[in-house]
Amino acid sequence: MTTNLIDMQNSDVIMATSNMAENHPVGFQWVMKAKERGAKLIHVDPRFTRTSAAADIHVPIRSGTNIAFFGGLINYAIQHNLYFKDYVVHYTNAPFLIDPAFKTATDGNGLFTGFDPAKGAYDRTSWKYQLDGEGNPKRDPTLRDPNSVFQLMKRHYSRYTSQMVERVCGIPQAKFEEVAKLFCSNSGPEKTGTITYALNLTQHTNGVENIRALCMLQLLLGNIGRPGGGVTALRGHANVQGATDLELLYHELPGYMAQPLRDAHPDLNAYMEKETPKGGFWVNKPKFFVSLLKAFYGDAATKDNEFGYQWLPKRAKADAYSHQHIFVDMYNGGIKGFLALGQNPAVGGPNAKLARTAMQRLDWLVVKDIFLTETAEVWKAPGTDPKNVKTEVFFMPAAPAAEKDGSLTNTMRLIQWHERAASPPGDVTSDAEFVCTLAQRLQKLYVGSKKERDKGFLAASFKYGNNPKEPAAAQHLRAHDRRRQDGRRLLDLHRRHRRRPGRQARQQGELAEAGRRQGLSGARLGIRVARQPAHPV
């Protein structure tokens, strides 16, 4: 998501790849606003829907072939010189030079440089930039160097011709070229275009590549960071984005910091060295990461024990513990129990039949939801004899949004706070109360354990506020907000010292003393060095 829904009214062309009119009707109003201004709407979808009816062009596409369609658009933009060159040179890595040993899949008969057939994996030694004496990537602003990112991309996508798109996607050449010309022509200093997508693109085996292709196309056309341009990710549920931001994902920790890898990150120093960039605002990642560990483990997180780093779960490999891997492991008997909180994998994920069969092989399954779902009743799924299902299922009723305090983050990434209108009835509890109560009961069972692996769980804090059962979400949020406000006060203070005529805050002691007068602790003064550089755009 690089823009917001309201900004779509400034677009000159919009490409929708899902049924936005019916699935996101509130956001679709801004598409219609753009059309009132004269914008064109392209709908790429195997089905003819209400979005198609509102579109200027409907492009039926063979299901699952979007990646070839996007590749064709990239090739069309390059071959017809429709990319925004000034933007590409100054605001993307297109002019950066790559190691001459690296070759694209076009050069390597379908494989990039470094593929090892025995391991079924790539050796990425040559997948790197050429660096100058100061460690910065070498650049070719003319975009002509054969080792530039631009030329490598041009060669890689040269195979994605209109003939290939027709063969793979089932889109007639004339139709594809009409759409490609319409979308790619709305580029340059005066025009912009937006692309929208939803689960229709992410729920593919190449879902990540789908979105990367969209991003590369929009960068080529100069459609990122400009009014009316962008890649718009449409979220299908009220708080899907909030769950993402709070990192209920297998591969990241809060703050969008990577979950450590078992082999690549054996200790905290190794993690910091490999995960901290050499330039930009995220050179401060070590501060953020240590702060997170202290939030997790409190006083038990000390410098002597790497702030509890060894207590964090480690990924066996990059895609381990993803949705599909979990259910394959479950199917093979590697997972014995499963908690499904607010998720319905029996029908809501790829290869749902595999997911249902896998859950029927569990020893136990806990489902917490606001109503009985297909997952809660997986033991009697269609075509299943309940007598043959060994899984013991526990259903825990959950409180809906109206019965709990909290926040929602919508498709536009706007956070909305809501207060509960009524208390949950009977034994119904919120997800937060369920998780915290369960964790606290488990901690009591582990009291007295001397095992190293249990120390982190015993040190973890699951109490927020005075009520040990129900976390005080608002109180927790205010604590974070106080830290944010302190940071703002410090930044304002720092600016006043810098701008005072004839004087600069040259010594830390002077600034620290001023901070104490403002009621700020010395520990927080460290954030003053974490100033974000001006954005190039």
PDB file of N, CA, C and O in Angstrom, residues 3 47 50 53 78 88 99 128 134 206 214 254 280 302 322 337 365 388 402 410 463 466 499:
ATOM      1  N   THR A   3      -0.341   4.378  -1.104  1.00  0.00           N
ATOM      2  CA  THR A   3      -1.141   5.594  -1.162  1.00  0.00           C
ATOM      3  C   THR A   3      -2.388   5.382  -0.306  1.00  0.00           C
ATOM      4  O   THR A   3      -2.442   4.455   0.489  1.00  0.00           O
ATOM      5  N   ARG A  47     -13.830 -12.882 -14.318  1.00  0.00           N
ATOM      6  CA  ARG A  47     -15.283 -12.752 -14.237  1.00  0.00           C
ATOM      7  C   ARG A  47     -15.739 -11.378 -14.713  1.00  0.00           C
ATOM      8  O   ARG A  47     -14.975 -10.427 -14.678  1.00  0.00           O
ATOM      9  N   ARG A  50     -19.724  -6.288 -11.234  1.00  0.00           N
ATOM     10  CA  ARG A  50     -20.138  -4.880 -11.208  1.00  0.00           C
ATOM     11  C   ARG A  50     -18.963  -3.953 -11.465  1.00  0.00           C
ATOM     12  O   ARG A  50     -19.138  -2.853 -11.998  1.00  0.00           O
ATOM     13  N   ALA A  53     -18.706  -3.782 -15.105  1.00  0.00           N
ATOM     14  CA  ALA A  53     -19.763  -2.953 -15.676  1.00  0.00           C
ATOM     15  C   ALA A  53     -19.424  -1.469 -15.593  1.00  0.00           C
ATOM     16  O   ALA A  53     -19.829  -0.677 -16.455  1.00  0.00           O
ATOM     17  N   ILE A  78       8.781  -0.579 -21.356  1.00  0.00           N
ATOM     18  CA  ILE A  78      10.199  -0.396 -21.695  1.00  0.00           C
ATOM     19  C   ILE A  78      10.389  -0.321 -23.204  1.00  0.00           C
ATOM     20  O   ILE A  78      11.058   0.587 -23.724  1.00  0.00           O
ATOM     21  N   VAL A  88      12.783   7.385 -12.855  1.00  0.00           N
ATOM     22  CA  VAL A  88      13.485   6.100 -12.719  1.00  0.00           C
ATOM     23  C   VAL A  88      14.949   6.317 -12.335  1.00  0.00           C
ATOM     24  O   VAL A  88      15.493   5.615 -11.481  1.00  0.00           O
ATOM     25  N   ASP A  99      26.851  -6.842  -9.972  1.00  0.00           N
ATOM     26  CA  ASP A  99      28.034  -7.669 -10.214  1.00  0.00           C
ATOM     27  C   ASP A  99      27.955  -8.266 -11.626  1.00  0.00           C
ATOM     28  O   ASP A  99      26.945  -8.873 -11.993  1.00  0.00           O
ATOM     29  N   LYS A 128      24.538  -8.943  -6.073  1.00  0.00           N
ATOM     30  CA  LYS A 128      24.926  -7.784  -5.274  1.00  0.00           C
ATOM     31  C   LYS A 128      25.293  -6.618  -6.178  1.00  0.00           C
ATOM     32  O   LYS A 128      25.554  -6.780  -7.378  1.00  0.00           O
ATOM     33  N   GLU A 134      33.542   4.250  -1.212  1.00  0.00           N
ATOM     34  CA  GLU A 134      32.861   4.590   0.036  1.00  0.00           C
ATOM     35  C   GLU A 134      31.762   3.591   0.398  1.00  0.00           C
ATOM     36  O   GLU A 134      31.028   3.795   1.356  1.00  0.00           O
ATOM     37  N   ASN A 206       2.609 -17.788  -6.429  1.00  0.00           N
ATOM     38  CA  ASN A 206       3.568 -16.711  -6.703  1.00  0.00           C
ATOM     39  C   ASN A 206       2.985 -15.361  -6.297  1.00  0.00           C
ATOM     40  O   ASN A 206       3.196 -14.354  -6.968  1.00  0.00           O
ATOM     41  N   LEU A 214       3.835  -5.616  -9.739  1.00  0.00           N
ATOM     42  CA  LEU A 214       3.066  -4.374  -9.727  1.00  0.00           C
ATOM     43  C   LEU A 214       3.933  -3.192  -9.297  1.00  0.00           C
ATOM     44  O   LEU A 214       3.867  -2.108  -9.878  1.00  0.00           O
ATOM     45  N   PRO A 254       7.095  -7.138  15.973  1.00  0.00           N
ATOM     46  CA  PRO A 254       6.550  -5.775  15.951  1.00  0.00           C
ATOM     47  C   PRO A 254       7.589  -4.754  15.493  1.00  0.00           C
ATOM     48  O   PRO A 254       8.766  -4.841  15.853  1.00  0.00           O
ATOM     49  N   GLY A 280      20.509   5.266   6.065  1.00  0.00           N
ATOM     50  CA  GLY A 280      19.092   5.534   6.241  1.00  0.00           C
ATOM     51  C   GLY A 280      18.652   5.453   7.692  1.00  0.00           C
ATOM     52  O   GLY A 280      19.438   5.185   8.605  1.00  0.00           O
ATOM     53  N   THR A 302      18.582  -8.154  30.134  1.00  0.00           N
ATOM     54  CA  THR A 302      19.784  -7.394  30.496  1.00  0.00           C
ATOM     55  C   THR A 302      20.852  -7.560  29.425  1.00  0.00           C
ATOM     56  O   THR A 302      20.775  -8.456  28.576  1.00  0.00           O
ATOM     57  N   SER A 322       5.080 -20.698   7.798  1.00  0.00           N
ATOM     58  CA  SER A 322       4.062 -19.965   7.060  1.00  0.00           C
ATOM     59  C   SER A 322       2.775 -20.785   7.058  1.00  0.00           C
ATOM     60  O   SER A 322       2.750 -21.950   7.482  1.00  0.00           O
ATOM     61  N   GLY A 337      -1.323 -30.101  18.236  1.00  0.00           N
ATOM     62  CA  GLY A 337      -2.397 -29.235  18.701  1.00  0.00           C
ATOM     63  C   GLY A 337      -2.384 -27.913  17.962  1.00  0.00           C
ATOM     64  O   GLY A 337      -1.349 -27.476  17.443  1.00  0.00           O
ATOM     65  N   LEU A 365      -7.835 -29.376  19.036  1.00  0.00           N
ATOM     66  CA  LEU A 365      -8.011 -28.146  18.275  1.00  0.00           C
ATOM     67  C   LEU A 365      -8.865 -27.186  19.100  1.00  0.00           C
ATOM     68  O   LEU A 365      -9.944 -27.547  19.562  1.00  0.00           O
ATOM     69  N   ASN A 388     -14.209 -41.317  12.183  1.00  0.00           N
ATOM     70  CA  ASN A 388     -12.810 -41.500  11.773  1.00  0.00           C
ATOM     71  C   ASN A 388     -11.924 -40.302  12.127  1.00  0.00           C
ATOM     72  O   ASN A 388     -10.750 -40.270  11.761  1.00  0.00           O
ATOM     73  N   ALA A 402     -18.010  -4.909  19.265  1.00  0.00           N
ATOM     74  CA  ALA A 402     -18.867  -4.068  20.098  1.00  0.00           C
ATOM     75  C   ALA A 402     -18.748  -4.395  21.579  1.00  0.00           C
ATOM     76  O   ALA A 402     -19.193  -3.614  22.417  1.00  0.00           O
ATOM     77  N   ASN A 410      -7.866   0.334   9.180  1.00  0.00           N
ATOM     78  CA  ASN A 410      -8.623   0.035   7.968  1.00  0.00           C
ATOM     79  C   ASN A 410      -7.731  -0.049   6.732  1.00  0.00           C
ATOM     80  O   ASN A 410      -6.509   0.043   6.817  1.00  0.00           O
ATOM     81  N   LYS A 463       0.593  -8.951  31.610  1.00  0.00           N
ATOM     82  CA  LYS A 463      -0.305  -8.147  32.420  1.00  0.00           C
ATOM     83  C   LYS A 463      -0.230  -6.691  31.973  1.00  0.00           C
ATOM     84  O   LYS A 463       0.846  -6.103  31.909  1.00  0.00           O
ATOM     85  N   ASN A 466      -4.493  -2.895  35.839  1.00  0.00           N
ATOM     86  CA  ASN A 466      -4.769  -3.446  37.169  1.00  0.00           C
ATOM     87  C   ASN A 466      -5.557  -4.750  37.132  1.00  0.00           C
ATOM     88  O   ASN A 466      -5.519  -5.532  38.069  1.00  0.00           O
ATOM     89  N   ARG A 499      18.524  26.277  16.398  1.00  0.00           N
ATOM     90  CA  ARG A 499      18.152  27.477  15.663  1.00  0.00           C
ATOM     91  C   ARG A 499      18.421  28.769  16.427  1.00  0.00           C
ATOM     92  O   ARG A 499      18.260  29.848  15.887  1.00  0.00           O
TER      93      ARG A 499
END
